[in-house]
Coordinates of C-alpha atoms in Angstrom, one line a residue:
Chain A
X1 CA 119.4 70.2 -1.0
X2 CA 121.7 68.4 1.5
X3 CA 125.0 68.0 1.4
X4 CA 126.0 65.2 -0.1
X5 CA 129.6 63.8 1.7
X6 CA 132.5 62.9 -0.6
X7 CA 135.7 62.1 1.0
X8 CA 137.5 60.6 -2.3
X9 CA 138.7 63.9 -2.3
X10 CA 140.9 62.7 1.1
X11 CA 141.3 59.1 0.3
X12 CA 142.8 60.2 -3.1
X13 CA 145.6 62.9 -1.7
X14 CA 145.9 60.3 2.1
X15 CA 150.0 60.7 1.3
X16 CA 150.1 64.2 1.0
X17 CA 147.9 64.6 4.5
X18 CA 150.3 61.6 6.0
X19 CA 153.3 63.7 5.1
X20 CA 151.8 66.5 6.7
X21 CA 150.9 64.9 9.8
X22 CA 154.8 63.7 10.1
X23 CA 155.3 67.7 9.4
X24 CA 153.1 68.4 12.7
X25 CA 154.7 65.9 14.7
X26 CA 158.4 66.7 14.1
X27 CA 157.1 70.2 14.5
X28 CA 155.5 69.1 18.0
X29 CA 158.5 67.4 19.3
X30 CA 161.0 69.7 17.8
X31 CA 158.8 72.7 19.6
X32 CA 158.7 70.8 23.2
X33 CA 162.5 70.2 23.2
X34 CA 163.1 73.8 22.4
X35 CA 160.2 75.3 25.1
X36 CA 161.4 72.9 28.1
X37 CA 165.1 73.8 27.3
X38 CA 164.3 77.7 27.6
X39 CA 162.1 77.2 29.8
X40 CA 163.6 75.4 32.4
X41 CA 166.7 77.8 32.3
X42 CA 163.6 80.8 32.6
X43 CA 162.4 78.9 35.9
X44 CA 165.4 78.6 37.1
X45 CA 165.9 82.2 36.7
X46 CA 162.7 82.9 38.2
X47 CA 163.2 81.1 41.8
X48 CA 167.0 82.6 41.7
X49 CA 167.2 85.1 45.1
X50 CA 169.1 87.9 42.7
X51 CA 166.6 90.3 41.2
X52 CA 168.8 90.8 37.9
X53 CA 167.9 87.3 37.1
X54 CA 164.7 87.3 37.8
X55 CA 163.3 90.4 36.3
X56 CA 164.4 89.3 32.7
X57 CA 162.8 86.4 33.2
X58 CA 159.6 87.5 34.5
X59 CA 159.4 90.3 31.5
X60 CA 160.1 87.5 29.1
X61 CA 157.3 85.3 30.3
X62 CA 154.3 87.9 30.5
X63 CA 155.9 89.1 27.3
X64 CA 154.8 85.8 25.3
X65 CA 152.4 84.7 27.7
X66 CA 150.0 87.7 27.1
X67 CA 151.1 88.1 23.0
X68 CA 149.3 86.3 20.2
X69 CA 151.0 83.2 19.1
X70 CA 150.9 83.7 15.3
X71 CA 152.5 87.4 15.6
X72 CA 155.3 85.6 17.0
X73 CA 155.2 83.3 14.1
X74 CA 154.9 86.4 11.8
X75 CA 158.0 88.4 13.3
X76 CA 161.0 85.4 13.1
X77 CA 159.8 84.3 9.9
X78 CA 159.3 88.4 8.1
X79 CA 160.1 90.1 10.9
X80 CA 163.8 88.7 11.7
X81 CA 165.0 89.1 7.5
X82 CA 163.8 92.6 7.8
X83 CA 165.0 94.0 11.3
X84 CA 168.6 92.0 11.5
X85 CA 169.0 90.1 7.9
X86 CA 168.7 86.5 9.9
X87 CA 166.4 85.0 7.6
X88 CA 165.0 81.5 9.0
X89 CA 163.5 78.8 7.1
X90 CA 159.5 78.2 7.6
X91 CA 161.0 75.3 10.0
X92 CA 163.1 77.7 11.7
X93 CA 161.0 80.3 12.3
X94 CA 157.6 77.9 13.3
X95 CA 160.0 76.3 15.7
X96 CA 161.6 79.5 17.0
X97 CA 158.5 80.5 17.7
X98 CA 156.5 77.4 18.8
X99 CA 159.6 77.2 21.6
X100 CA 160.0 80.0 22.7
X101 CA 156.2 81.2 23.4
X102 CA 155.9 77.8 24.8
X103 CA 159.2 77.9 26.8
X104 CA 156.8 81.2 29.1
X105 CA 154.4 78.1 29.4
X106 CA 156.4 75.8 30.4
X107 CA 158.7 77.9 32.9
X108 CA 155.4 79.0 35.2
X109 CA 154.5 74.5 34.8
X110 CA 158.0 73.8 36.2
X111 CA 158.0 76.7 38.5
X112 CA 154.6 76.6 40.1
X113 CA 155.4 72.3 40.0
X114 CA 158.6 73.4 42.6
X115 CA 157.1 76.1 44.7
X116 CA 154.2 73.2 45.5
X117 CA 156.7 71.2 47.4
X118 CA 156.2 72.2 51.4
X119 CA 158.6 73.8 53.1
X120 CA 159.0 71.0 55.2
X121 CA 160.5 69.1 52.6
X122 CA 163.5 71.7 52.4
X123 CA 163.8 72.1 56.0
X124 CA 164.1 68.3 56.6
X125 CA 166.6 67.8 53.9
X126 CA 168.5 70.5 54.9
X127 CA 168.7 69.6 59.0
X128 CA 170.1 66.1 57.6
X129 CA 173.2 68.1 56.1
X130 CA 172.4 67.7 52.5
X131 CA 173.4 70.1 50.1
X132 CA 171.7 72.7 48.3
X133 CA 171.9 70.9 44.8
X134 CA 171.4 67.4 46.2
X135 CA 168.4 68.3 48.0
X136 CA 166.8 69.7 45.1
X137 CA 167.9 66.8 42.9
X138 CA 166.9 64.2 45.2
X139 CA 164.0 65.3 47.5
X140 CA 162.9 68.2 45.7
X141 CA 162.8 67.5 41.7
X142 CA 160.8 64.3 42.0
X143 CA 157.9 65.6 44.4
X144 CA 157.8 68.4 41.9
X145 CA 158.2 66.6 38.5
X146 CA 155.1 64.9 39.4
X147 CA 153.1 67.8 40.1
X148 CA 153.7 69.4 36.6
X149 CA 152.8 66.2 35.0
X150 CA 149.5 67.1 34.3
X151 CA 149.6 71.0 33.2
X152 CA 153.0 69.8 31.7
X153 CA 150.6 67.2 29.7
X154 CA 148.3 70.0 28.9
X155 CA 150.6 72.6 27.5
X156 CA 152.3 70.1 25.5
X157 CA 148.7 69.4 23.9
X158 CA 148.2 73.5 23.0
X159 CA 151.5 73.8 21.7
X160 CA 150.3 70.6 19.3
X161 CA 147.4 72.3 18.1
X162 CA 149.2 75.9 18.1
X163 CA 151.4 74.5 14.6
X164 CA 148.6 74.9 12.8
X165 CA 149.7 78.3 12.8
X166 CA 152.7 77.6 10.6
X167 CA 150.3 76.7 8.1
X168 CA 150.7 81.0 8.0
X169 CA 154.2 80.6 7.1
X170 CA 153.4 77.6 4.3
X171 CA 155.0 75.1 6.3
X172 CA 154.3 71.5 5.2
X173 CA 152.5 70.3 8.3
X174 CA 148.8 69.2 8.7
X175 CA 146.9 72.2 8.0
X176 CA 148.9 73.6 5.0
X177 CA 149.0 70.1 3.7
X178 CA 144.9 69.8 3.8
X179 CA 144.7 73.1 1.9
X180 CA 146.9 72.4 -0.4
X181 CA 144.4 69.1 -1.0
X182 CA 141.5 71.5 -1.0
X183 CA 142.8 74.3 -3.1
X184 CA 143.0 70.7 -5.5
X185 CA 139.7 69.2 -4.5
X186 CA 137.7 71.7 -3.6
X187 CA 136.2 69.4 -0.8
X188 CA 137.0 71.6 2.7
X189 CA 134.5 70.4 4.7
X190 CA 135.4 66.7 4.1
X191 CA 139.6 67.3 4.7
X192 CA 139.4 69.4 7.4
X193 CA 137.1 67.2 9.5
X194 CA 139.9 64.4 8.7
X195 CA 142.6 67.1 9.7
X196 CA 140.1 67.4 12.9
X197 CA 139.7 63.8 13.5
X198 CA 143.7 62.8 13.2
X199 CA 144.6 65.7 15.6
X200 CA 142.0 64.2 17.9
X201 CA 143.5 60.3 17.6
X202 CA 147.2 61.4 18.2
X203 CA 146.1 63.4 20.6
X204 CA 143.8 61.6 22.5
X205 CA 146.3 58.4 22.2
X206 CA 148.9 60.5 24.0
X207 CA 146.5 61.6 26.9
X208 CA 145.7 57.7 27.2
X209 CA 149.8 57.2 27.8
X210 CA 149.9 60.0 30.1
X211 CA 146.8 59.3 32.1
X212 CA 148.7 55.3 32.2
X213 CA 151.8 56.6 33.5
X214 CA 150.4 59.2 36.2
X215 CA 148.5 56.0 37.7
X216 CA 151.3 54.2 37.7
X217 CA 152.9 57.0 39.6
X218 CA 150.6 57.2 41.8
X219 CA 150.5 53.5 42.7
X220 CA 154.0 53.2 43.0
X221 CA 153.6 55.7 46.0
X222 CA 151.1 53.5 47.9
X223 CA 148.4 56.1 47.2
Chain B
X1 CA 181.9 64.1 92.4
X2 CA 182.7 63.3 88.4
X3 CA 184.0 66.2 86.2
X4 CA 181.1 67.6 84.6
X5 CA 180.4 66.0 80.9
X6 CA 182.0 68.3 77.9
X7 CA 179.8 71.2 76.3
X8 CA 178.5 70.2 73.3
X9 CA 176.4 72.6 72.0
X10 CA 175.8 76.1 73.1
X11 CA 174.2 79.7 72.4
X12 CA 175.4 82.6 73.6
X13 CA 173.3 86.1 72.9
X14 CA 170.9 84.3 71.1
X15 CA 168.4 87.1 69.4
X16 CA 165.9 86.5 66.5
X17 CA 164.0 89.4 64.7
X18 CA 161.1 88.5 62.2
X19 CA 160.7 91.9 60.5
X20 CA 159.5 93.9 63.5
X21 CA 158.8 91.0 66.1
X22 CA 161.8 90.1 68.4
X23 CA 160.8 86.8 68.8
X24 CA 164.5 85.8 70.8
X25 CA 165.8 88.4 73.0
X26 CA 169.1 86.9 74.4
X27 CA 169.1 83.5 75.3
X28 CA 171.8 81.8 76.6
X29 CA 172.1 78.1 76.6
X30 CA 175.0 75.5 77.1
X31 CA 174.3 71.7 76.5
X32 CA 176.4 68.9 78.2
X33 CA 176.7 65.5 76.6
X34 CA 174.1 63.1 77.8
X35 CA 171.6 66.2 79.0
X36 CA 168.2 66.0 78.2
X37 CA 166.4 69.4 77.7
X38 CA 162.9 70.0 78.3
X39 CA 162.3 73.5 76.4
X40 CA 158.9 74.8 78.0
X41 CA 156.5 78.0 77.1
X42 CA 153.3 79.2 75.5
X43 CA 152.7 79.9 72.1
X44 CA 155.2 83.1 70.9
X45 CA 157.7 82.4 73.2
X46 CA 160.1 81.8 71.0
X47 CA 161.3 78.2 72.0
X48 CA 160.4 76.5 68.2
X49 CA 162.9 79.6 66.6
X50 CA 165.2 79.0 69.7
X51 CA 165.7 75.4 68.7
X52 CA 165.7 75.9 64.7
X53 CA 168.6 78.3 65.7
X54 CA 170.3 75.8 67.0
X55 CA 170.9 74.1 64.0
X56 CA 171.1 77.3 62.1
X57 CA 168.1 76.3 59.9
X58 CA 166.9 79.9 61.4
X59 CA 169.7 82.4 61.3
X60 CA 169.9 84.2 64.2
X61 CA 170.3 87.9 64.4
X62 CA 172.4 88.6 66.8
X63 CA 174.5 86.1 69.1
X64 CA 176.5 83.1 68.4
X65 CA 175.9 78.8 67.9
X66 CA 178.7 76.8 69.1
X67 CA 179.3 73.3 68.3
X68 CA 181.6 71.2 70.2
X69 CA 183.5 74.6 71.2
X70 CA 183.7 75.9 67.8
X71 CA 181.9 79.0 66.9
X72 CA 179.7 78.5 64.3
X73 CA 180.2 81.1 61.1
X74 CA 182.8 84.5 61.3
X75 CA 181.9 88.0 62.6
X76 CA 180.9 90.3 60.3
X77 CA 182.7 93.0 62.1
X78 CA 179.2 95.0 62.3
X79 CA 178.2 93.1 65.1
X80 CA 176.5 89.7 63.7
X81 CA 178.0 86.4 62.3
X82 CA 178.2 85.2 58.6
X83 CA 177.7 81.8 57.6
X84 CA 178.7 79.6 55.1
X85 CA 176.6 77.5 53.3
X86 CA 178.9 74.4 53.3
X87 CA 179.9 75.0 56.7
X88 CA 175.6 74.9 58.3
X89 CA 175.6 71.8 55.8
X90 CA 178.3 69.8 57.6
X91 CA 177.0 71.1 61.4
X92 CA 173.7 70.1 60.8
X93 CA 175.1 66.5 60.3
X94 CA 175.8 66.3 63.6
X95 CA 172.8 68.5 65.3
X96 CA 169.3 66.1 64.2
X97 CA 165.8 67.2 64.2
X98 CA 162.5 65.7 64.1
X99 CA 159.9 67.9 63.3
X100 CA 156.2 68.6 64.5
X101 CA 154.8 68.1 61.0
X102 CA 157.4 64.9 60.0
X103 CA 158.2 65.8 57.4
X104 CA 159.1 62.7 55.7
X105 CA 160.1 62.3 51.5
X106 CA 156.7 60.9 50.3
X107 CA 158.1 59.8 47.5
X108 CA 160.7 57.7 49.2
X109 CA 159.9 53.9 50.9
X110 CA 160.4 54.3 54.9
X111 CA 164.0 52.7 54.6
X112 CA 164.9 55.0 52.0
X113 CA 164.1 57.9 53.8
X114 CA 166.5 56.7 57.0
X115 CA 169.4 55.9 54.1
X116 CA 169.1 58.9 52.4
X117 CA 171.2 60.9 54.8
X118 CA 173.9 58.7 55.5
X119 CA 174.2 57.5 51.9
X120 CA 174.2 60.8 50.3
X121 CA 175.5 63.2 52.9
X122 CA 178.3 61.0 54.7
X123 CA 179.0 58.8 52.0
X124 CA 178.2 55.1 53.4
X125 CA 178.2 52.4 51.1
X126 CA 174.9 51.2 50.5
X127 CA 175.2 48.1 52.2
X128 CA 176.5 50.4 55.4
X129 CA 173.4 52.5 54.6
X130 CA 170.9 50.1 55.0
X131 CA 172.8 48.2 57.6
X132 CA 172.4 51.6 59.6
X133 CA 168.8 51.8 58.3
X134 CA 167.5 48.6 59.4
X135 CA 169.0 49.2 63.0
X136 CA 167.3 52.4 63.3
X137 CA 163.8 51.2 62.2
X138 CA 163.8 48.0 64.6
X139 CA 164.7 50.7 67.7
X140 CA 161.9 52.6 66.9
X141 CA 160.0 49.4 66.2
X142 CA 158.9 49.6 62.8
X143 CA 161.5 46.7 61.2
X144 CA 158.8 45.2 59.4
X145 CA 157.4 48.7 57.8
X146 CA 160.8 49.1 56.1
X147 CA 159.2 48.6 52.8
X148 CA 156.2 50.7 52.9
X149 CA 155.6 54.4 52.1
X150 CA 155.1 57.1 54.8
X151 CA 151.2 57.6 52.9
X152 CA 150.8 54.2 54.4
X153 CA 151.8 54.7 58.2
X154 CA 150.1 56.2 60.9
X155 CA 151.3 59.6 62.0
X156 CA 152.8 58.1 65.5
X157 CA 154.5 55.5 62.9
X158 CA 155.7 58.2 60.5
X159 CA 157.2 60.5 63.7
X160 CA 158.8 57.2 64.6
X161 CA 160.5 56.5 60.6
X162 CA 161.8 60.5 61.3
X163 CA 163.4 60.0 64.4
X164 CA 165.2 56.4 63.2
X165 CA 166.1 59.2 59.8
X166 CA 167.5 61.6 62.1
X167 CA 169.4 58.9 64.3
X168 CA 170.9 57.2 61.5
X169 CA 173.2 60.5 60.9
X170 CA 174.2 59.5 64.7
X171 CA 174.1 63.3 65.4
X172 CA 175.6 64.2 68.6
X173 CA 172.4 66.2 69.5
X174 CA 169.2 65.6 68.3
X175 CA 166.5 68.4 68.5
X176 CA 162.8 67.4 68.7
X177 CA 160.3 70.2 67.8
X178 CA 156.6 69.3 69.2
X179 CA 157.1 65.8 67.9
X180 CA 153.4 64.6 69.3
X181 CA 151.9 68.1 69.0
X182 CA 150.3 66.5 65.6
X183 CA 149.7 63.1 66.4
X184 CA 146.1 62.2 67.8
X185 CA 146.3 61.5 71.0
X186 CA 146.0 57.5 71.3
X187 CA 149.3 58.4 68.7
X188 CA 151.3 60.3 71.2
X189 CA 152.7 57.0 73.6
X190 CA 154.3 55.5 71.1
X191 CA 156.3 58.8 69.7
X192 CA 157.1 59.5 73.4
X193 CA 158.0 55.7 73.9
X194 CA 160.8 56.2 71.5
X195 CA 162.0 58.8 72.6
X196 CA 162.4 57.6 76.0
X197 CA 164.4 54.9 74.4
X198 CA 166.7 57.0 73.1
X199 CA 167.5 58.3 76.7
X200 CA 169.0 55.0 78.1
X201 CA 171.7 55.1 75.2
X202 CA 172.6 58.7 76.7
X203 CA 171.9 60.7 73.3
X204 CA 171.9 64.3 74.2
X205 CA 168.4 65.7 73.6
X206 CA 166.4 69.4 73.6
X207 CA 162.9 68.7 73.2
X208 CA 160.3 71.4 72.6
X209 CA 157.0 69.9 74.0
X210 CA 153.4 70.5 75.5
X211 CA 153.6 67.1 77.5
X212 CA 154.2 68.4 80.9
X213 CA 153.9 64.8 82.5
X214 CA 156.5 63.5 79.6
X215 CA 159.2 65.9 80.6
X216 CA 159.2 65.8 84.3
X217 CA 160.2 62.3 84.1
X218 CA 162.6 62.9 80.4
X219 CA 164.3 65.9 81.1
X220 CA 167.5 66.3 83.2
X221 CA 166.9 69.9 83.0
X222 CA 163.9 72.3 82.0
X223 CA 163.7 75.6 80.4
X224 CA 160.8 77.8 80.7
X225 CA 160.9 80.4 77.8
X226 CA 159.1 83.6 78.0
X227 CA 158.7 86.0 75.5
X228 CA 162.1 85.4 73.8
X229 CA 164.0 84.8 77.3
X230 CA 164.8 82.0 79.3
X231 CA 162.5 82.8 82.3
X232 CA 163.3 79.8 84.9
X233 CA 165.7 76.6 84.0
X234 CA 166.4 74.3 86.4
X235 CA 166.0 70.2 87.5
X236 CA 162.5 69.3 86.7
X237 CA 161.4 68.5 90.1
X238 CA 162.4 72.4 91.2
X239 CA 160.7 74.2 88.1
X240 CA 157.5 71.8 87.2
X241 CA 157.0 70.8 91.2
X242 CA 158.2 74.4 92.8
X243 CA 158.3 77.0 90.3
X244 CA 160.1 80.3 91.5
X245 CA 158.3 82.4 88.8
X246 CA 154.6 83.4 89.2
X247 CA 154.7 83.0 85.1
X248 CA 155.6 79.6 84.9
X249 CA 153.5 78.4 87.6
X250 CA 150.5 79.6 86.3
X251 CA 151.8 78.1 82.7
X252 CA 151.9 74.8 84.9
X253 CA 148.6 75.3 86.4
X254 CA 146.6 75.6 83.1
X255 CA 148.8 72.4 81.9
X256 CA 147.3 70.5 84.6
X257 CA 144.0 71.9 85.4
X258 CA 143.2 69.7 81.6
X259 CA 143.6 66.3 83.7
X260 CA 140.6 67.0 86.2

């Protein structure tokens, strides 16, 4: 017998999935701000010529570069209460973790963005007397700001889909929101191809915006 | 006979090791105001680190940069200098370079890469700035490229926007490193053009350079380097014309053999 499609089951609960998409996108936004704030500090750390700096840095990235996303989600929100009595709420410890595996992303985007800038660049800055911080703000940052744009893009998108994971935590974003609706409705197939199909519009709709502005960029450069 | 012209740049003990390659092994060299400096040598000899230790974008290891009679940096009392960051910063105001690659911001318009400098660096106004700008573009003849970015030039017009960049600093010495050895070779007039140009206004110049022809009638004087020494220096109708070392003549000889 095929199966027979029934998505009253989603048009019936649309506000609870709505409310859980705004969940996923204050998530999203809240986790960016948080993983470009460490991990710009991290990157900086990185290219610093003082080992102490570094090597913290470096540890910090393989750390959550090469550890699975929802154990990190799993230690600040039971791991924290348990080891030091911080006990976060399911926000606190999704975006805890959300930023701060994606801040180990992020650093090696913004790092591996400045190391791409030539040498040359430096050199001819620096034989016309500019200073360290002025040549990196004004010769350097620019060429290199528009190198990351497109893992920058890219990692944003992962850390997008990685919320799902504070479903784990019962945080009400997307996910937990649609099984909340099928734990109701019975219908998974049907709400989890919508939860599919929304994450594809926002995030297609960004990509459009980002593929729009990197043309522009390019164009303004005469390329 | 005139007094000779004040010193304006010199190197004194001038040594430069790259991990275990001596690549400078004591060169001495003292520029006079208005000289132009024809720095000669085959691959290795050391005249692109000699002239980047000039301006102390290479730190040399042993020996000591003096600008205007001052002594670049302090001793370190075990035999080599220290430098200060701020202090290279404000020296390489006044010692340009022009560099074999260019080297220009690609993400700058030509007349903001020449303003960049003197905006940022000596604090013009930004009317002075482009004043400056503009001057330095219609010298090297690209006034009406002001406008454009450096993807869109040639790369005999893009060596051109680097030296009106490096001019507009008005440096007392400008250093050119191989500034046609990139260009192709219908490119290389106009680079050599400009530079030329620059001559009758009496800027001092070194150039490092492969165009044998170009510095015999450029250079007041020519150095022939040789593996990190200064092997001959003299006028260049005495070293390119009657070379006292058996080395540089037969660097001469393979220089011209090329023109049939």
């Amino acid at each position: 017998m095929p199966y027979v499609w029934d998505f009253s089951a989603v048009t019936r609960n649309w506000t609870v999935l709505l409310s859980g998409l705004g969940g996923t996108i204050v998530l999203s936004l809240a986790g960016i701000a948080v993983g470009i704030l460490i991990g710009a500090g991290l990157a900086a750390m990185r290219l610093s010529g003082l080992r102490v700096l570094r090597w913290p840095a470096t540890a910090w990235i393989e750390f959550f570069r090469n550890t699975p996303p929802l154990v990190h989600f799993f230690w600040f929100f039971y791991g924290l209460p348990m080891a030091f009595g911080i006990t976060l709420s399911s926000f606190g410890a999704a975006l805890a973790a959300l930023g701060i595996q994606s801040s180990a992303f992020f650093a090696e985007v913004f790092r591996g963005g400045i190391v791409s800038v030539e040498r040359g660049q430096w050199e001819a800055g620096r034989a016309l007397g500019m200073s360290r911080a002025r040549l990196f703000r004004r010769i350097i940052l620019p060429q290199a700001a528009r190198r990351m744009a497109a893992p920058f893009v890219e990692r944003c998108f992962e850390l997008v889909k990685t919320t799902t994971l504070a479903a784990a935590l019962a945080h009400h974003e997307l996910l937990y929101a649609a099984m909340v609706v099928v734990t109701e409705t019975y219908r998974p197939l049907e709400v989890y191809t919508v939860v599919a199909l929304l994450f594809l519009t926002v995030l297609f709709a960004a990509s459009q915006v980002s593929e729009w502005l990197e043309a522009r960029g390019r164009a303004m450069q005469g390329r | 006979m005139t007094s000779p012209e004040p010193v304006v740049l010199s190197a004194t003990a001038i040594t430069k090791r790259f991990g275990t390659v001596d690549v400078l092994k004591g060169v001495d060299l003292t520029v006079r105001k208005g000289e132009r400096i024809a720095i000669l040598g085959s691959s290795g000899s050391g005249k692109s680190t000699l002239l980047r230790c000039l301006n102390l974008l290479e730190r040399p290891t042993g020996g000591t940069i003096a600008l205007d009679g001052r002594t670049i940096g302090r001793p370190d009392g075990k035999g080599c200098q220290r430098y200060d960051e701020r202090e290279l910063d404000r020296v390489r105001t006044r010692v340009g370079m022009v560099f074999q690659q260019f080297n220009l911001f690609p993400h700058m318009r030509v007349i903001e890469n020449v303003m960049e400098a003197p905006r940022g660096v000596l604090g013009k106004s930004k009317a002075e700035a482009q004043a400056i700008a503009e001057r330095q573009l219609a010298a090297v003849g690209l006034a009406e490229k002001a406008t454009a970015w450096p993807a869109q030039l040639s790369g005999g017009q893009q060596q051109r926007v680097a030296i009106a960049r490096a001019l507009a600093m008005d440096p007392e010495v400008l250093l050119l490193d191989e500034p046609t050895s990139s260009l192709d070779p219908e490119l290389v007039g106009e680079v050599l053009a400009a530079i030329r140009a620059l001559s009758d206004e009496g800027r001092t110049m070194l150039i490092v350079t492969h165009e044998l022809g170009f510095a015999f009638h450029f250079a007041t004087r020519v150095l022939f380097l040789h593996d990190g020494k200064v092997l001959e220096e003299g006028p260049p109708e005495q070293v390119l014309k009657a070379p006292r070392e058996e080395r540089t003549r037969r660097f001469i000889e393979r220089f011209t053999e090329r023109r049939f």
